[in-house]
Coordinates of C-alpha atoms and ligand atoms in Angstrom, one line a residue:
M1232 CA -6.2 2.4 36.9
V1233 CA -5.2 -1.0 35.4
S1234 CA -3.2 -0.5 32.1
E1235 CA -4.1 -2.6 29.1
T1236 CA -2.0 -5.6 28.3
P1237 CA -0.6 -5.8 24.7
L1238 CA -3.1 -8.6 23.9
E1239 CA -6.0 -6.5 25.2
K1240 CA -4.8 -3.6 23.1
M1241 CA -4.8 -5.9 20.1
R1242 CA -8.4 -6.9 20.8
E1243 CA -9.6 -3.3 21.1
R1244 CA -12.3 -3.7 18.4
S1245 CA -13.3 -7.4 18.8
R1246 CA -13.8 -7.0 22.6
V1247 CA -17.0 -5.0 21.7
T1248 CA -18.5 -8.0 19.9
I1249 CA -17.0 -10.9 22.0
D1250 CA -16.4 -10.0 25.7
G1251 CA -18.7 -10.0 28.7
P1252 CA -22.1 -11.5 29.7
E1253 CA -24.0 -9.3 27.3
R1254 CA -22.1 -10.8 24.4
A1255 CA -23.2 -14.4 25.2
P1256 CA -25.5 -14.4 22.1
H1257 CA -22.6 -13.3 19.9
R1258 CA -20.3 -16.0 21.2
S1259 CA -23.1 -18.5 20.8
M1260 CA -23.3 -17.6 17.1
Y1261 CA -19.5 -18.1 16.8
R1262 CA -19.7 -21.4 18.8
A1263 CA -22.2 -22.7 16.2
M1264 CA -19.3 -22.5 13.7
G1265 CA -16.8 -24.3 16.0
F1266 CA -15.1 -21.3 17.6
T1267 CA -13.6 -22.0 21.1
D1268 CA -12.9 -20.2 24.3
Q1269 CA -9.3 -19.9 23.1
D1270 CA -10.4 -18.2 19.9
F1271 CA -12.4 -15.7 21.9
R1272 CA -9.2 -14.7 23.9
Q1273 CA -7.3 -13.9 20.7
P1274 CA -7.5 -11.0 18.2
F1275 CA -10.1 -11.5 15.5
I1276 CA -8.6 -11.1 12.0
G1277 CA -11.0 -10.6 9.2
L1278 CA -9.8 -12.5 6.1
A1279 CA -11.3 -11.2 2.8
N1280 CA -11.0 -14.1 0.4
L1281 CA -12.0 -13.1 -3.2
S1282 CA -12.1 -16.7 -4.4
T1283 CA -14.6 -17.5 -7.1
E1284 CA -15.3 -19.7 -10.0
V1285 CA -16.1 -16.8 -12.4
T1286 CA -12.5 -16.4 -13.4
P1287 CA -9.2 -18.3 -13.3
C1288 CA -7.6 -15.2 -11.8
N1289 CA -9.2 -16.1 -8.4
F1290 CA -9.9 -19.8 -8.8
H1291 CA -7.1 -20.9 -6.5
L1292 CA -7.6 -18.3 -3.8
S1293 CA -9.3 -20.5 -1.2
T1294 CA -6.2 -22.6 -1.1
V1295 CA -4.1 -19.4 -0.6
A1296 CA -6.5 -18.1 2.0
G1297 CA -6.3 -21.4 3.8
E1298 CA -2.5 -20.9 4.2
V1299 CA -3.1 -17.3 5.4
K1300 CA -5.4 -18.8 8.1
V1301 CA -2.7 -21.2 9.1
G1302 CA -0.3 -18.3 9.5
I1303 CA -2.8 -16.3 11.6
R1304 CA -3.5 -19.2 13.9
A1305 CA 0.2 -20.0 14.4
A1306 CA 0.8 -16.4 15.4
G1307 CA -2.0 -16.4 18.0
G1308 CA -4.9 -14.8 16.0
T1309 CA -8.4 -16.0 15.2
P1310 CA -9.1 -15.8 11.5
V1311 CA -12.6 -15.1 10.3
E1312 CA -12.9 -15.6 6.6
F1313 CA -15.5 -13.8 4.5
P1314 CA -16.1 -13.4 0.7
T1315 CA -16.8 -10.6 -1.6
I1316 CA -17.5 -10.4 -5.3
T1317 CA -15.3 -10.4 -8.4
V1318 CA -16.0 -9.7 -12.0
S1319 CA -13.7 -11.4 -14.6
D1320 CA -12.6 -8.6 -16.8
A1321 CA -11.6 -10.9 -19.6
I1322 CA -15.0 -12.7 -19.6
A1323 CA -16.8 -9.4 -19.3
M1324 CA -14.8 -7.9 -22.2
G1325 CA -16.4 -6.9 -25.5
H1326 CA -20.1 -6.8 -24.4
Q1327 CA -22.4 -5.0 -22.0
G1328 CA -21.1 -7.0 -19.1
M1329 CA -17.9 -4.9 -18.9
K1330 CA -20.1 -2.1 -17.6
G1331 CA -20.1 -4.0 -14.3
S1332 CA -16.3 -4.2 -14.0
L1333 CA -15.6 -0.8 -12.5
I1334 CA -18.7 -1.0 -10.4
S1335 CA -17.3 -4.2 -8.9
R1336 CA -14.3 -2.2 -7.6
E1337 CA -16.7 -0.1 -5.6
I1338 CA -18.7 -3.1 -4.4
I1339 CA -15.5 -4.9 -3.3
A1340 CA -14.4 -1.8 -1.3
D1341 CA -17.9 -1.2 0.2
S1342 CA -18.4 -4.9 1.1
I1343 CA -15.1 -5.3 2.8
E1344 CA -15.6 -2.1 4.7
V1345 CA -19.1 -3.0 5.8
V1346 CA -18.2 -6.5 7.0
A1347 CA -15.1 -5.4 8.9
F1348 CA -17.0 -2.5 10.4
S1349 CA -20.0 -4.6 11.4
E1350 CA -18.1 -7.6 12.8
G1351 CA -15.5 -5.5 14.7
F1352 CA -12.4 -7.1 13.4
D1353 CA -9.1 -6.1 15.0
A1354 CA -7.2 -6.3 11.7
L1355 CA -7.6 -7.4 8.2
A1356 CA -5.9 -9.7 5.7
A1357 CA -7.1 -9.8 2.1
V1358 CA -6.3 -12.1 -0.8
G1359 CA -7.3 -10.9 -4.3
G1360 CA -6.4 -11.5 -7.9
C1361 CA -8.4 -10.1 -10.9
D1362 CA -8.1 -6.4 -12.0
K1363 CA -10.5 -4.7 -9.6
N1364 CA -9.6 -6.8 -6.5
L1365 CA -6.6 -5.0 -5.2
P1366 CA -7.9 -1.5 -5.9
G1367 CA -11.1 -2.4 -4.0
I1368 CA -9.2 -4.0 -1.1
L1369 CA -6.9 -1.0 -0.8
M1370 CA -9.8 1.5 -0.9
A1371 CA -11.5 -0.4 1.9
A1372 CA -8.3 -0.6 3.9
A1373 CA -7.8 3.1 3.6
R1374 CA -11.3 3.8 4.7
L1375 CA -11.3 1.4 7.7
N1376 CA -7.7 2.3 8.7
I1377 CA -7.3 -0.9 10.8
P1378 CA -4.0 -2.9 10.4
T1379 CA -4.2 -4.6 7.1
V1380 CA -1.9 -6.9 5.0
V1381 CA -2.7 -7.7 1.4
L1382 CA -1.6 -10.7 -0.7
Y1383 CA -1.9 -10.7 -4.5
G1384 CA -3.0 -14.1 -5.8
G1385 CA -0.4 -14.3 -8.6
T1386 CA -0.1 -14.5 -12.3
M1387 CA -1.1 -17.4 -14.6
M1388 CA 1.8 -19.2 -16.3
P1389 CA 2.2 -18.6 -20.0
G1390 CA 0.7 -20.9 -22.6
H1391 CA 2.8 -22.1 -25.6
F1392 CA 1.8 -21.8 -29.2
H1393 CA 4.0 -22.5 -32.2
G1394 CA 7.1 -22.2 -30.1
H1395 CA 6.1 -18.9 -28.4
D1396 CA 4.8 -18.0 -24.9
V1397 CA 1.3 -16.7 -25.2
S1398 CA -1.3 -15.1 -22.9
I1399 CA -4.9 -14.1 -23.2
E1400 CA -3.8 -10.9 -25.1
D1401 CA -2.9 -13.2 -28.0
V1402 CA -6.3 -14.7 -28.1
F1403 CA -8.0 -11.3 -28.2
E1404 CA -5.7 -10.2 -31.0
A1405 CA -6.3 -13.5 -32.8
V1406 CA -10.0 -12.7 -33.0
G1407 CA -9.1 -9.6 -35.0
A1408 CA -6.7 -11.6 -37.2
H1409 CA -9.4 -14.2 -37.8
A1410 CA -12.0 -11.5 -38.7
A1411 CA -9.5 -10.1 -41.2
G1412 CA -8.9 -13.5 -42.7
R1413 CA -5.3 -13.6 -41.5
M1414 CA -5.9 -16.6 -39.2
S1415 CA -7.9 -19.8 -39.8
G1416 CA -10.7 -21.0 -37.5
E1417 CA -8.6 -24.1 -36.8
E1418 CA -5.7 -22.0 -35.7
L1419 CA -7.9 -19.7 -33.5
D1420 CA -9.4 -22.8 -31.9
A1421 CA -5.9 -24.3 -31.2
L1422 CA -4.7 -21.1 -29.6
E1423 CA -7.8 -20.8 -27.5
R1424 CA -7.1 -24.2 -26.0
V1425 CA -3.5 -23.5 -24.9
A1426 CA -3.3 -19.8 -24.1
C1427 CA -4.5 -20.1 -20.5
P1428 CA -2.9 -23.2 -18.9
G1429 CA -4.3 -22.9 -15.4
P1430 CA -5.3 -20.6 -12.5
G1431 CA -3.9 -17.1 -12.0
T1432 CA -4.3 -13.7 -13.5
C1433 CA -3.7 -12.6 -17.1
G1434 CA 0.0 -13.2 -17.8
G1435 CA 1.4 -9.9 -19.1
L1436 CA 1.9 -6.6 -17.2
F1437 CA -1.8 -6.0 -17.6
T1438 CA -4.0 -4.4 -15.0
A1439 CA -4.0 -7.2 -12.3
N1440 CA -0.3 -7.8 -12.5
T1441 CA 0.3 -4.0 -12.5
M1442 CA -1.7 -3.6 -9.3
G1443 CA 0.2 -6.6 -7.9
T1444 CA 3.5 -4.7 -8.4
L1445 CA 1.9 -1.6 -6.9
V1446 CA 0.5 -3.1 -3.8
E1447 CA 4.0 -4.3 -2.9
T1448 CA 5.5 -0.9 -3.8
L1449 CA 2.9 0.9 -1.8
G1450 CA 4.1 -1.1 1.2
M1451 CA 0.7 -2.8 1.8
A1452 CA 2.0 -6.3 0.8
R1453 CA 5.2 -8.1 1.9
L1454 CA 8.1 -7.5 -0.3
G1455 CA 8.6 -10.3 -2.9
T1456 CA 5.1 -11.8 -2.7
S1457 CA 3.4 -10.3 -5.8
A1458 CA 5.4 -11.8 -8.7
I1459 CA 5.2 -15.4 -7.4
P1460 CA 3.0 -17.2 -10.0
A1461 CA -0.4 -18.4 -8.8
M1462 CA 0.6 -22.1 -9.0
H1463 CA 4.2 -21.7 -7.7
P1464 CA 5.0 -23.7 -4.6
D1465 CA 6.4 -20.6 -2.9
R1466 CA 2.9 -19.1 -2.8
A1467 CA 1.9 -21.2 0.2
S1468 CA 4.8 -20.1 2.4
A1469 CA 4.2 -16.5 1.2
A1470 CA 0.5 -16.8 2.3
R1471 CA 1.5 -18.2 5.7
G1472 CA 3.9 -15.3 6.1
V1473 CA 1.0 -12.9 5.5
G1474 CA -0.9 -14.6 8.4
S1475 CA 2.0 -14.0 10.8
Q1476 CA 2.7 -10.5 9.3
V1477 CA -0.9 -9.3 10.0
M1478 CA -0.5 -10.2 13.6
R1479 CA 2.8 -8.3 13.9
T1480 CA 1.3 -5.3 12.0
L1481 CA -1.6 -5.4 14.5
A1482 CA 0.7 -5.6 17.5
D1483 CA 2.7 -2.6 16.2
D1484 CA -0.5 -0.8 15.4
I1485 CA 0.6 0.1 11.9
R1486 CA -2.4 1.5 10.0
P1487 CA -3.0 1.7 6.3
R1488 CA -2.9 5.5 6.4
D1489 CA 0.6 5.3 8.0
V1490 CA 1.6 3.4 4.9
L1491 CA -0.5 4.9 2.1
T1492 CA 1.3 8.3 2.2
R1493 CA 2.1 10.7 -0.5
K1494 CA 5.6 9.2 -0.8
A1495 CA 4.2 5.7 -1.2
F1496 CA 1.9 6.9 -4.0
E1497 CA 4.8 8.7 -5.7
N1498 CA 6.8 5.4 -5.5
A1499 CA 3.8 3.5 -7.0
I1500 CA 3.5 6.0 -9.8
R1501 CA 7.2 5.7 -10.4
V1502 CA 7.0 1.9 -10.7
A1503 CA 3.9 2.0 -12.9
V1504 CA 5.5 4.4 -15.5
A1505 CA 8.9 2.7 -15.3
L1506 CA 7.5 -0.7 -16.0
G1507 CA 4.9 0.4 -18.6
G1508 CA 2.0 -0.7 -16.4
S1509 CA -1.7 -0.6 -17.2
T1510 CA -3.4 2.8 -17.8
N1511 CA -5.9 1.5 -15.2
S1512 CA -3.3 2.0 -12.5
V1513 CA -3.8 5.8 -13.0
L1514 CA -7.5 5.5 -12.2
H1515 CA -7.0 3.1 -9.3
L1516 CA -4.2 5.0 -7.6
L1517 CA -6.2 8.2 -7.8
A1518 CA -9.1 6.4 -6.2
I1519 CA -7.1 4.7 -3.5
A1520 CA -5.3 8.0 -2.7
G1521 CA -8.7 9.7 -2.5
E1522 CA -9.8 7.2 0.1
A1523 CA -6.5 7.6 2.0
Q1524 CA -7.1 11.4 1.9
V1525 CA -3.8 11.9 0.1
P1526 CA -3.8 14.7 -2.5
L1527 CA -2.9 13.2 -5.9
S1528 CA -3.7 14.4 -9.4
L1529 CA -3.0 13.5 -13.0
D1530 CA -0.3 16.2 -13.0
D1531 CA 1.7 14.0 -10.5
F1532 CA 1.6 11.2 -13.0
D1533 CA 2.8 13.4 -15.8
R1534 CA 5.6 14.9 -13.8
I1535 CA 6.9 11.6 -12.5
S1536 CA 6.5 9.9 -15.9
H1537 CA 8.6 12.8 -17.4
E1538 CA 11.5 12.2 -15.0
T1539 CA 11.4 8.3 -15.0
P1540 CA 12.9 6.2 -17.7
H1541 CA 10.9 3.3 -19.1
I1542 CA 12.8 0.1 -18.0
G1543 CA 10.2 -2.7 -18.1
N1544 CA 10.4 -5.0 -21.1
L1545 CA 7.0 -6.6 -20.3
K1546 CA 4.0 -7.3 -22.4
P1547 CA 1.9 -5.8 -23.9
G1548 CA 4.5 -3.3 -25.0
G1549 CA 7.5 -5.5 -24.4
Q1550 CA 8.5 -9.1 -24.7
Y1551 CA 8.2 -10.8 -21.3
L1552 CA 5.5 -12.0 -18.9
M1553 CA 5.0 -11.6 -15.2
A1554 CA 6.3 -15.1 -14.6
D1555 CA 9.5 -14.1 -16.2
L1556 CA 9.8 -11.1 -13.9
H1557 CA 9.5 -13.5 -10.9
R1558 CA 12.3 -15.6 -12.2
V1559 CA 14.8 -12.7 -12.1
G1560 CA 13.8 -11.1 -8.8
G1561 CA 10.2 -9.8 -9.1
V1562 CA 9.2 -6.4 -7.8
P1563 CA 12.2 -6.0 -5.5
L1564 CA 14.4 -6.0 -8.7
V1565 CA 12.4 -3.1 -10.1
L1566 CA 12.6 -1.2 -6.8
R1567 CA 16.3 -1.9 -6.5
R1568 CA 16.9 -0.5 -10.0
L1569 CA 14.9 2.7 -9.1
S1570 CA 16.6 2.9 -5.7
E1571 CA 20.1 2.8 -7.1
A1572 CA 19.2 5.7 -9.4
G1573 CA 17.8 7.7 -6.6
L1574 CA 14.3 7.5 -7.9
L1575 CA 12.6 5.9 -4.9
H1576 CA 11.4 7.4 -1.6
E1577 CA 13.3 4.9 0.5
D1578 CA 11.8 6.3 3.8
A1579 CA 8.2 5.3 2.9
M1580 CA 6.8 3.1 5.6
T1581 CA 5.5 -0.4 5.0
I1582 CA 3.2 -2.8 6.9
T1583 CA 6.3 -4.3 8.6
G1584 CA 7.1 -1.1 10.4
R1585 CA 10.3 -0.8 8.4
T1586 CA 10.8 1.5 5.5
I1587 CA 10.7 0.2 1.9
G1588 CA 14.5 1.1 1.7
E1589 CA 15.2 -1.1 4.8
E1590 CA 13.1 -4.0 3.4
L1591 CA 14.9 -3.7 0.1
R1592 CA 18.4 -3.6 1.6
D1593 CA 17.7 -7.0 3.2
Y1594 CA 16.1 -8.6 0.2
P1595 CA 18.3 -11.2 -1.5
L1596 CA 18.7 -10.5 -5.2
S1597 CA 21.2 -12.1 -7.5
G1598 CA 21.9 -10.1 -10.6
S1599 CA 21.8 -11.9 -13.9
E1600 CA 22.1 -11.1 -17.6
E1601 CA 18.5 -12.2 -18.1
A1602 CA 17.4 -9.7 -15.4
S1603 CA 18.7 -6.8 -17.5
R1604 CA 16.8 -8.0 -20.6
I1605 CA 13.5 -8.0 -18.6
V1606 CA 14.1 -4.9 -16.4
F1607 CA 16.6 -2.7 -18.1
P1608 CA 19.1 -0.7 -15.9
V1609 CA 18.0 2.9 -15.4
S1610 CA 21.3 4.0 -17.0
N1611 CA 20.4 2.1 -20.2
P1612 CA 16.6 2.3 -20.4
L1613 CA 14.2 1.3 -23.1
H1614 CA 13.1 5.0 -23.3
Q1615 CA 14.1 8.1 -21.5
D1616 CA 10.5 8.9 -20.4
G1617 CA 8.0 6.7 -18.5
A1618 CA 5.4 4.8 -20.5
L1619 CA 2.3 6.4 -19.1
V1620 CA 1.6 9.9 -20.5
I1621 CA -1.1 12.4 -19.4
L1622 CA -2.4 14.5 -22.3
K1623 CA -4.4 17.6 -22.1
G1624 CA -5.9 20.0 -24.6
N1625 CA -9.2 21.2 -26.0
L1626 CA -10.4 17.6 -26.4
A1627 CA -9.6 16.7 -22.8
P1628 CA -9.3 19.8 -20.6
E1629 CA -9.2 17.7 -17.4
G1630 CA -6.8 15.2 -18.9
A1631 CA -6.5 11.8 -20.7
V1632 CA -4.2 8.9 -20.4
L1633 CA -2.1 7.0 -23.0
K1634 CA 0.4 4.2 -22.6
V1635 CA 3.3 4.3 -25.0
T1636 CA 3.8 0.8 -26.4
D1637 CA 5.6 1.8 -29.6
S1638 CA 9.3 1.1 -29.8
S1639 CA 10.0 4.7 -30.6
G1640 CA 8.9 5.7 -27.1
S1641 CA 6.5 8.4 -28.4
V1642 CA 3.3 9.0 -30.3
Q1643 CA 2.7 11.9 -32.7
F1644 CA -0.4 11.2 -34.7
T1645 CA -2.9 13.4 -36.6
G1646 CA -5.8 11.9 -38.4
K1647 CA -9.5 12.2 -39.3
A1648 CA -12.1 11.2 -36.7
R1649 CA -14.3 8.2 -37.1
V1650 CA -16.9 8.7 -34.4
F1651 CA -18.9 6.0 -32.7
D1652 CA -21.4 6.3 -29.9
G1653 CA -20.5 3.2 -27.9
E1654 CA -18.2 0.2 -28.3
E1655 CA -20.5 -2.1 -30.2
A1656 CA -20.8 0.3 -33.2
A1657 CA -17.0 0.7 -33.3
F1658 CA -16.3 -3.1 -33.1
E1659 CA -18.8 -3.8 -35.9
A1660 CA -17.2 -1.2 -38.2
I1661 CA -13.7 -2.4 -37.4
S1662 CA -14.5 -6.1 -37.9
E1663 CA -16.0 -5.3 -41.3
G1664 CA -12.8 -3.5 -42.3
Q1665 CA -14.4 -0.1 -42.5
V1666 CA -11.6 1.7 -40.5
E1667 CA -8.7 2.8 -42.6
S1668 CA -5.1 3.7 -42.0
G1669 CA -4.6 7.2 -40.7
E1670 CA -8.0 7.4 -38.9
V1671 CA -8.7 8.2 -35.3
V1672 CA -11.5 6.0 -33.9
V1673 CA -13.5 8.0 -31.4
I1674 CA -15.6 5.9 -29.0
R1675 CA -17.7 8.1 -26.7
Y1676 CA -20.5 7.8 -24.1
E1677 CA -18.4 5.1 -22.5
G1678 CA -17.2 7.1 -19.5
P1679 CA -17.8 6.4 -15.8
Q1680 CA -21.3 7.9 -16.0
G1681 CA -22.0 7.6 -19.7
G1682 CA -21.4 3.9 -20.1
P1683 CA -21.9 3.6 -17.2
G1684 CA -18.8 1.9 -15.8
M1685 CA -16.1 3.0 -18.3
R1686 CA -15.8 -0.1 -20.3
E1687 CA -12.4 -1.4 -21.4
M1688 CA -12.0 -1.5 -25.2
L1689 CA -9.7 -4.5 -25.5
S1690 CA -11.9 -6.2 -28.0
V1691 CA -11.8 -3.1 -30.2
T1692 CA -8.1 -2.3 -29.8
A1693 CA -7.2 -6.0 -30.3
A1694 CA -9.4 -6.1 -33.4
I1695 CA -7.5 -3.0 -34.8
V1696 CA -4.1 -4.6 -34.1
G1697 CA -5.3 -8.0 -35.3
Q1698 CA -6.2 -6.4 -38.6
G1699 CA -2.6 -5.2 -39.0
H1700 CA -3.1 -1.6 -37.8
V1701 CA -0.5 -1.8 -35.1
S1702 CA 0.3 1.9 -35.1
D1703 CA -1.4 3.5 -38.1
V1704 CA -4.9 3.7 -36.5
A1705 CA -5.4 5.6 -33.3
M1706 CA -8.2 5.6 -30.8
V1707 CA -9.7 8.2 -28.4
T1708 CA -12.3 7.3 -25.8
D1709 CA -13.8 8.4 -22.5
G1710 CA -13.8 4.6 -21.7
R1711 CA -10.8 2.7 -20.5
F1712 CA -8.4 0.2 -21.9
S1713 CA -7.4 -3.2 -20.7
G1714 CA -3.8 -3.5 -19.5
A1715 CA -3.4 -5.8 -22.6
T1716 CA -4.1 -3.0 -25.0
R1717 CA -1.3 -1.7 -27.3
G1718 CA -1.1 0.9 -30.0
P1719 CA -1.7 4.7 -30.0
M1720 CA -4.8 4.5 -27.8
V1721 CA -6.0 7.4 -25.6
G1722 CA -8.4 6.7 -22.8
H1723 CA -10.0 8.3 -19.7
V1724 CA -10.8 11.4 -21.7
A1725 CA -12.2 13.9 -19.1
P1726 CA -14.7 15.5 -18.9
E1727 CA -16.5 12.6 -20.5
A1728 CA -19.0 13.0 -23.3
W1729 CA -22.0 12.2 -21.1
V1730 CA -21.5 15.4 -19.0
G1731 CA -21.0 17.4 -22.2
G1732 CA -17.2 17.1 -22.5
P1733 CA -15.7 18.1 -25.9
L1734 CA -15.6 14.5 -27.0
A1735 CA -19.4 14.8 -27.4
L1736 CA -18.9 17.5 -30.0
V1737 CA -16.6 15.7 -32.4
K1738 CA -17.9 14.8 -35.9
D1739 CA -16.6 12.4 -38.5
G1740 CA -13.8 14.0 -40.5
D1741 CA -12.6 16.4 -37.7
S1742 CA -8.8 16.5 -37.4
I1743 CA -7.5 15.1 -34.1
T1744 CA -3.9 15.3 -32.9
I1745 CA -2.3 13.1 -30.3
D1746 CA 1.2 14.2 -29.3
T1747 CA 3.0 12.7 -26.4
V1748 CA 6.0 15.0 -26.9
A1749 CA 3.8 18.1 -26.5
R1750 CA 1.5 16.2 -24.0
E1751 CA -1.4 17.3 -26.1
I1752 CA -4.7 16.0 -27.4
S1753 CA -6.7 18.4 -29.5
V1754 CA -9.3 18.7 -32.2
A1755 CA -8.8 21.3 -34.9
L1756 CA -11.9 23.3 -34.0
S1757 CA -12.1 26.9 -32.9
E1758 CA -13.6 27.9 -29.6
E1759 CA -16.5 29.4 -31.5
E1760 CA -17.2 26.2 -33.4
L1761 CA -17.1 24.1 -30.2
K1762 CA -19.5 26.6 -28.6
D1763 CA -21.9 26.4 -31.6
R1764 CA -21.9 22.6 -31.4
R1765 CA -22.3 22.6 -27.7
D1766 CA -25.4 24.7 -28.0
L1767 CA -27.0 22.0 -30.2
W1768 CA -25.8 19.1 -28.1
R1769 CA -28.3 17.0 -26.2
R1770 CA -27.4 14.2 -23.8
P1771 CA -28.5 10.7 -25.1
D1772 CA -31.0 8.7 -23.1
P1773 CA -29.4 6.5 -20.5
S1774 CA -29.0 2.8 -21.4
Y1775 CA -30.0 1.7 -17.9
T1776 CA -32.7 3.3 -15.9
R1777 CA -33.0 0.8 -13.0
G1778 CA -30.8 -1.4 -10.9
A1779 CA -27.1 -1.3 -10.1
L1780 CA -26.0 0.3 -13.4
A1781 CA -28.4 3.2 -13.1
K1782 CA -27.4 3.6 -9.4
Y1783 CA -23.7 3.8 -10.1
Q1784 CA -24.3 6.0 -13.1
R1785 CA -25.4 8.7 -10.6
L1786 CA -22.6 8.0 -8.2
F1787 CA -19.4 7.9 -10.3
S1788 CA -17.1 10.9 -10.4
S1789 CA -14.8 11.9 -13.2
A1790 CA -12.0 9.7 -14.5
S1791 CA -9.6 12.5 -13.6
R1792 CA -10.5 11.8 -9.9
G1793 CA -10.3 8.1 -10.2
A1794 CA -14.0 7.6 -11.0
R1795 CA -14.7 7.1 -7.3
T1796 CA -18.2 7.0 -5.9
T1797 CA -17.2 8.7 -2.7
I1798 CA -15.9 12.2 -3.1
W1799 CA -17.0 13.9 0.0
D1800 CA -13.5 14.5 1.3
D1801 CA -12.1 15.9 -1.9
Ligands
FES1247 FE1 -8.6 -11.3 -14.3 FE2 -7.3 -10.6 -16.6 S1 -9.4 -11.3 -16.4 S2 -6.6 -10.6 -14.6

């Protein structure tokens, strides 16, 4: 029996679509696009390019993907580029369109999986930017389990306004300030024109940048590639490096599920809570872990957050932007801080075939004073606990998520409920100044199924902050928050109101307590009172009865399980 050569081994999947007389039609189709005999002798590398004109986050990705292709070709592979969808979270924010955002994560995952499956790619490279891109890519990679390397498209540079660096978060908050009469129309217009100076993702440690740091921490991207700003000249060489890396990862047959292990997820949680990353990272890591068949629960986030100091001085809670993190060392700096404190699983595998500890040891980092202002040393942290807190109680028996952005490092808040069914009603009341200090704004029927799609409430939270209620008005919702949200805001309440969760039973004036020290979220109602109200509760009519929104309403699982649509292996 003739043994397989290394090249044949690397072409294990594409041989099925390319080789032999019976595949002449298939090659003919490729020849129509200029593919050559040499191309057919090489491994076929699918390149998912999430480029689009719907958002600046992904506007530049075709250029980046072009460099990845150069790298693949130089390393002896045949790149086959294909697109998938993106929704701009910022542009979808504050209206019904945001209901499509979480759905887009599932479509990205499904579409990459289906294309790679149907075309028989030997390996996969993927370039993504906006919030749902990297989670969708990683979910597909975990399902396909073919060698995969991911490249994050990079952050937008800061804008400058009145001598300060600004990002899109400032524009959202300015809308609230304008509504409250604290900012003129001329000022708002001037800010709008300078806040987003070019391509790249939203500039703070919001959801996209958080997921960028995590894809690197998980070991699915090359170390040092995520914090490079979108328009930085180093991005081109990083992209070519991804092209050559995917060929090496294929040659070594390193699969996503070799990398996406329990240890890798624990490292990712560690980085998310240490940096004060987006609450969405909780949802997405649960979903990716589910696809990788790695057991992970909200309790893991709580435990790790409890034992991890908060060291990231990054917006929205802190002072700096992602571009600043790049200047002082990027994600490797964060990993080095955690590693030196013994808080990193250094033996977690990466796509290079080396462990994250080995990669980190060889990564050049020069310490600077500025670095310690952006990422504090673990021995002298911003706060002793991590910034993401899991709360449970009679208002969220399965759990809820809060990001501590207050300088005190904790939230202890008790106030009277102001209940709204849906985001629009809440935004209107807040814009009209109807919400008062000491109140807890409850926004329900915005969960994965209830929305559907778990809208992000940035317009509402920014309006609250913009009106000067930075920490004296709280919010509780079964929807989500943007990574740019700040203040005492609790999201992901599960079970959601739509399925009869306790949030559906709250009435105006009920007393709600949020306590990050006790890890509690509760409403001051007896079991008996909750039962009486539950007996009278009726689910509202769905807002959408046809089309994608109605379909996904039936498919989404609980936020406490990542709101995935595929839960057969749980
Ligand atoms: Fe794409 Fe913010 S809208 S990262």
